[in-house]
Coordinates of C-alpha atoms and ligand atoms in Angstrom, one line a residue:
M1 CA 4.5 -64.8 -23.4
N2 CA 1.3 -63.3 -21.9
A3 CA 2.4 -61.1 -19.1
E4 CA -1.1 -59.9 -18.2
G5 CA -1.3 -59.8 -14.4
T6 CA 2.4 -59.7 -13.7
I7 CA 4.6 -57.1 -12.0
V8 CA 8.4 -56.8 -12.2
G9 CA 10.1 -54.0 -10.3
R10 CA 13.9 -53.6 -10.1
K11 CA 15.7 -51.2 -7.8
L12 CA 12.7 -49.0 -7.4
C13 CA 13.6 -45.7 -5.8
K14 CA 11.5 -42.8 -4.8
S15 CA 12.3 -39.7 -2.7
F16 CA 10.2 -36.8 -1.4
G17 CA 12.8 -34.1 -1.1
S18 CA 15.5 -35.5 1.1
N19 CA 13.3 -38.3 2.4
H20 CA 14.3 -41.5 0.6
V21 CA 11.1 -43.4 0.9
L22 CA 11.8 -46.3 -1.5
R23 CA 15.5 -47.3 -1.5
G24 CA 15.9 -50.0 -4.1
I25 CA 12.9 -52.2 -3.9
D26 CA 12.9 -55.4 -6.0
F27 CA 9.4 -56.7 -6.4
E28 CA 7.9 -59.4 -8.5
V29 CA 4.4 -60.8 -8.8
E30 CA 3.2 -63.6 -11.1
A31 CA -0.2 -63.8 -12.6
G32 CA -2.8 -65.1 -10.2
E33 CA -0.5 -64.6 -7.2
I34 CA -1.4 -62.9 -4.0
S35 CA 1.4 -60.8 -2.5
C36 CA 1.0 -59.3 1.0
I37 CA 3.1 -56.5 2.2
I38 CA 3.5 -55.8 5.9
G39 CA 5.6 -53.3 7.8
P40 CA 5.6 -50.4 10.2
S41 CA 3.9 -47.1 9.5
G42 CA 6.1 -44.9 7.3
S43 CA 8.1 -47.7 5.8
G44 CA 7.0 -46.9 2.2
K45 CA 4.2 -49.4 1.6
S46 CA 1.6 -46.9 0.3
T47 CA 4.3 -45.2 -1.8
L48 CA 5.2 -48.5 -3.4
L49 CA 1.6 -49.3 -4.3
R50 CA 1.1 -45.8 -5.6
C51 CA 4.2 -46.2 -7.8
L52 CA 2.9 -49.5 -9.1
N53 CA -0.2 -47.9 -10.5
G54 CA 1.4 -44.6 -11.6
L55 CA -0.2 -42.4 -8.9
E56 CA 3.4 -41.5 -8.1
T57 CA 6.3 -41.5 -10.5
L58 CA 9.5 -43.3 -9.6
D59 CA 12.9 -41.6 -9.5
R60 CA 14.8 -44.6 -10.6
G61 CA 14.4 -48.2 -11.4
V62 CA 12.7 -50.4 -13.9
L63 CA 9.0 -51.2 -13.5
K64 CA 7.0 -53.5 -15.8
V65 CA 3.4 -54.0 -15.1
N66 CA 1.3 -56.3 -17.3
G67 CA 4.4 -56.8 -19.4
E68 CA 4.7 -53.1 -20.3
H69 CA 7.1 -50.6 -19.0
F70 CA 5.3 -48.4 -16.6
G71 CA 6.2 -45.0 -15.2
Y72 CA 9.8 -44.4 -15.5
V73 CA 12.1 -46.6 -17.6
E74 CA 15.7 -47.0 -16.9
H75 CA 18.0 -45.8 -19.7
P76 CA 21.8 -45.4 -19.8
H77 CA 21.6 -41.6 -19.5
A78 CA 18.1 -40.7 -18.3
F79 CA 14.8 -41.8 -16.9
H80 CA 11.9 -41.4 -19.3
A81 CA 8.3 -41.0 -18.3
L82 CA 5.6 -42.6 -20.5
S83 CA 3.3 -40.4 -22.4
A84 CA 0.2 -39.3 -20.5
R85 CA -2.0 -41.3 -22.9
R86 CA -0.1 -44.6 -22.4
L87 CA 0.1 -44.1 -18.7
A88 CA -3.7 -43.5 -18.5
R89 CA -4.4 -46.6 -20.6
Q90 CA -2.1 -48.8 -18.4
R91 CA -3.7 -47.4 -15.3
T92 CA -7.1 -48.7 -16.3
R93 CA -5.7 -52.2 -16.0
I94 CA -4.6 -51.8 -12.4
G95 CA -7.3 -51.3 -9.8
M96 CA -6.7 -49.8 -6.4
V97 CA -8.7 -50.0 -3.2
F98 CA -7.8 -47.5 -0.5
Q99 CA -8.1 -47.6 3.3
Q100 CA -10.6 -44.7 3.2
F101 CA -12.7 -46.2 0.4
N102 CA -12.6 -42.9 -1.6
L103 CA -16.1 -43.3 -3.0
F104 CA -17.8 -40.4 -4.7
P105 CA -20.1 -39.1 -1.9
N106 CA -22.6 -37.6 -4.3
L107 CA -23.1 -40.8 -6.3
T108 CA -25.2 -43.9 -5.4
A109 CA -23.4 -47.2 -4.9
L110 CA -24.5 -48.2 -8.5
D111 CA -23.3 -45.0 -10.0
N112 CA -20.0 -45.3 -8.1
V113 CA -19.4 -48.6 -9.8
M114 CA -20.6 -47.4 -13.3
V115 CA -18.8 -44.2 -13.5
G116 CA -15.3 -45.5 -14.4
P117 CA -16.4 -47.6 -17.4
V118 CA -18.8 -44.9 -18.7
Q119 CA -16.4 -41.9 -18.3
V120 CA -13.0 -43.5 -18.9
K121 CA -13.8 -46.5 -21.1
K122 CA -16.8 -44.8 -22.9
A123 CA -18.9 -47.9 -22.2
A124 CA -22.6 -47.8 -23.1
R125 CA -24.6 -46.8 -20.0
A126 CA -27.0 -49.8 -20.2
Q127 CA -24.2 -52.2 -20.5
A128 CA -22.2 -50.5 -17.7
R129 CA -25.2 -50.6 -15.4
E130 CA -25.8 -54.3 -16.0
H131 CA -22.2 -55.1 -15.3
A132 CA -22.2 -52.8 -12.2
R133 CA -25.3 -54.7 -10.9
A134 CA -23.6 -58.0 -11.3
L135 CA -20.6 -56.7 -9.4
L136 CA -22.6 -55.4 -6.6
A137 CA -24.3 -58.8 -6.4
K138 CA -20.9 -60.4 -6.3
V139 CA -19.8 -58.4 -3.3
G140 CA -23.2 -59.1 -1.6
L141 CA -24.7 -55.6 -2.0
S142 CA -27.6 -55.9 -4.5
Q143 CA -29.9 -54.3 -1.9
C144 CA -27.7 -51.2 -1.7
E145 CA -27.7 -50.0 -5.3
K146 CA -29.5 -46.8 -4.7
Q147 CA -27.8 -45.9 -1.5
Y148 CA -25.2 -43.1 -1.1
P149 CA -21.9 -43.9 0.6
A150 CA -23.0 -42.0 3.8
Q151 CA -25.9 -44.4 4.1
L152 CA -23.6 -47.4 4.1
S153 CA -21.5 -49.0 6.8
G154 CA -17.7 -48.9 6.3
G155 CA -17.6 -52.5 5.4
Q156 CA -20.3 -51.9 2.7
Q157 CA -18.5 -48.9 1.4
Q158 CA -15.3 -50.9 1.0
R159 CA -17.2 -53.6 -0.8
V160 CA -18.6 -51.0 -3.2
A161 CA -15.0 -49.7 -3.7
I162 CA -13.9 -53.2 -4.6
A163 CA -16.8 -53.6 -7.1
R164 CA -15.9 -50.2 -8.5
A165 CA -12.3 -51.3 -9.0
L166 CA -13.5 -54.6 -10.6
A167 CA -15.8 -52.6 -13.0
M168 CA -12.7 -51.5 -15.0
E169 CA -11.8 -55.2 -15.5
P170 CA -8.2 -54.8 -14.2
S171 CA -5.7 -57.5 -14.4
I172 CA -4.2 -56.5 -11.1
L173 CA -5.8 -55.2 -7.9
L174 CA -3.8 -53.3 -5.3
F175 CA -5.2 -53.0 -1.8
D176 CA -3.8 -50.4 0.7
E177 CA -4.8 -51.5 4.2
P178 CA -8.4 -52.1 3.0
T179 CA -9.7 -53.1 6.5
S180 CA -7.8 -50.7 8.7
A181 CA -10.5 -48.1 8.8
L182 CA -13.3 -50.6 9.6
D183 CA -14.9 -51.5 12.8
P184 CA -13.6 -54.9 13.9
E185 CA -16.9 -56.6 13.2
K186 CA -16.9 -55.3 9.6
V187 CA -13.4 -56.6 8.7
G188 CA -14.5 -60.2 8.0
E189 CA -17.0 -59.3 5.2
V190 CA -14.4 -57.4 3.3
L191 CA -11.8 -60.1 3.7
D192 CA -14.4 -62.6 2.5
V193 CA -14.7 -60.7 -0.8
M194 CA -11.0 -60.5 -1.1
R195 CA -10.7 -64.3 -0.5
D196 CA -13.2 -64.9 -3.3
L197 CA -11.2 -62.7 -5.7
A198 CA -8.0 -64.5 -4.7
G199 CA -9.7 -67.9 -5.3
A200 CA -10.9 -66.7 -8.7
G201 CA -7.3 -66.1 -9.8
M202 CA -7.0 -62.3 -9.5
T203 CA -3.5 -61.0 -9.1
M204 CA -3.5 -59.0 -5.9
V205 CA -1.0 -57.0 -3.9
V206 CA -2.3 -56.4 -0.4
V207 CA -0.8 -54.1 2.2
T208 CA -2.4 -55.3 5.4
H209 CA -2.1 -55.8 9.1
E210 CA -4.4 -58.8 8.9
M211 CA -1.8 -61.5 9.6
G212 CA -4.4 -64.2 9.6
F213 CA -5.5 -63.3 6.1
A214 CA -1.9 -63.1 4.9
R215 CA -1.1 -66.5 6.4
E216 CA -4.2 -68.0 4.8
V217 CA -4.3 -66.4 1.3
A218 CA -0.9 -64.9 0.4
N219 CA 1.5 -66.8 -1.8
N220 CA 4.3 -64.3 -0.9
L221 CA 4.8 -62.1 2.0
L222 CA 7.2 -59.1 2.1
F223 CA 8.2 -57.3 5.2
M224 CA 9.2 -53.7 4.5
D225 CA 11.0 -51.4 6.8
D226 CA 12.5 -48.0 6.1
G227 CA 12.2 -48.2 2.3
I228 CA 13.7 -51.6 1.7
V229 CA 12.3 -55.2 1.6
V230 CA 13.9 -56.7 4.7
E231 CA 12.5 -60.2 4.3
R232 CA 10.3 -62.0 1.8
G233 CA 9.1 -65.5 1.3
D234 CA 6.3 -68.0 1.8
A235 CA 3.8 -66.2 4.0
R236 CA 3.5 -69.0 6.6
A237 CA 7.2 -69.4 6.8
V238 CA 7.9 -65.7 7.3
L239 CA 5.1 -65.3 9.9
S240 CA 5.9 -68.4 11.9
D241 CA 9.7 -68.3 11.6
P242 CA 11.0 -65.0 10.5
R243 CA 14.8 -64.9 9.8
E244 CA 15.5 -61.3 10.2
R245 CA 15.6 -59.6 13.6
R246 CA 13.6 -56.6 12.3
T247 CA 10.9 -58.9 11.1
Q248 CA 10.9 -60.7 14.4
E249 CA 10.6 -57.5 16.4
F250 CA 7.8 -56.2 14.2
L251 CA 5.8 -59.4 14.4
E252 CA 6.2 -59.5 18.2
R253 CA 4.7 -56.1 18.4
V254 CA 1.7 -56.8 16.1
L255 CA 0.8 -60.5 16.8
Ligands
LIG1 P1 3.4 -46.5 4.9 O1 2.3 -46.7 3.9 O2 4.3 -47.7 5.0 O3 2.9 -46.0 6.2 P2 4.1 -44.2 3.2 O4 4.5 -44.7 1.9 O5 2.8 -43.6 3.3 O6 4.4 -45.3 4.3 O7 5.1 -43.1 3.6 C1 6.5 -43.3 3.7 C2 7.2 -41.9 3.9 O8 7.0 -41.1 2.8 C3 6.7 -41.2 5.1 O9 7.8 -40.5 5.7 C4 5.8 -40.1 4.5 O10 5.7 -39.0 5.2 C5 6.4 -39.9 3.1 N1 5.5 -39.5 2.1 C6 4.5 -40.2 1.5 N2 3.8 -39.6 0.6 C7 4.4 -38.4 0.5 C8 4.1 -37.2 -0.3 N3 3.2 -37.2 -1.2 N4 4.9 -36.1 -0.1 C9 5.9 -36.1 0.8 N5 6.2 -37.2 1.6 C10 5.4 -38.3 1.5
LIG2 MG1 0.3 -46.6 4.1

């Protein structure tokens, strides 16, 4: 079976010292699905995403991404990390878009999009440039190729960041509050790009406070609080008719 674009996590646990940030998360995404994660600040959403792409290592649990064991693998007696080489290879197949864009400030928009394929995948420059141009066009930024991040609006920077993630041709894209740092009038242009990606069948995990986007685009919605998944289900159902009191209270605060 082709497991490209799938995630299966079982009993995922992660602590920082005595702070148990993920306390047994079960998490599953099928190829082409959009999963949105909501929840209060500090509930472990970013940590979960960072574990999904190996930026953090799990303490316990079983995690398979794209059909391959990723990070730590449960074993009767111990937890085993993957070799650095396998981890690095798997990581290229999972893109991440951050709240703060994280573009390289000293590179133009075009170079930001090219740098991954050239440096990590050893792609030929001419080919990488052509692909990067096509991706910038796709996010509506052909006119910004030569500009540096500081010359771009937040919404434009985030669209460059999405193009940069796509340049690695990932099978899964993770978004960590991609519109939270934007001026309200710039949110729509980034959500439009994400909608296009969703429509094109990209597997996406999106931590967001944009409930309208979640309602419209997500196949699944998870509400996390205090390191556990309190409630999950069809996005419209969870948002309009939450079953758990903690979900109800959260939604009353944010909606
Ligand atoms: P959320 O994204 O839902 O706001 P986070 O995953 O960022 O939550 O954080 C959950 C908890 O983990 C917080 O208490 C935070 O302080 C802690 N935490 C996150 N990353 C680290 C880290 N690298 N070192 C220590 N504590 C961390
Ligand atoms: Mg966060």
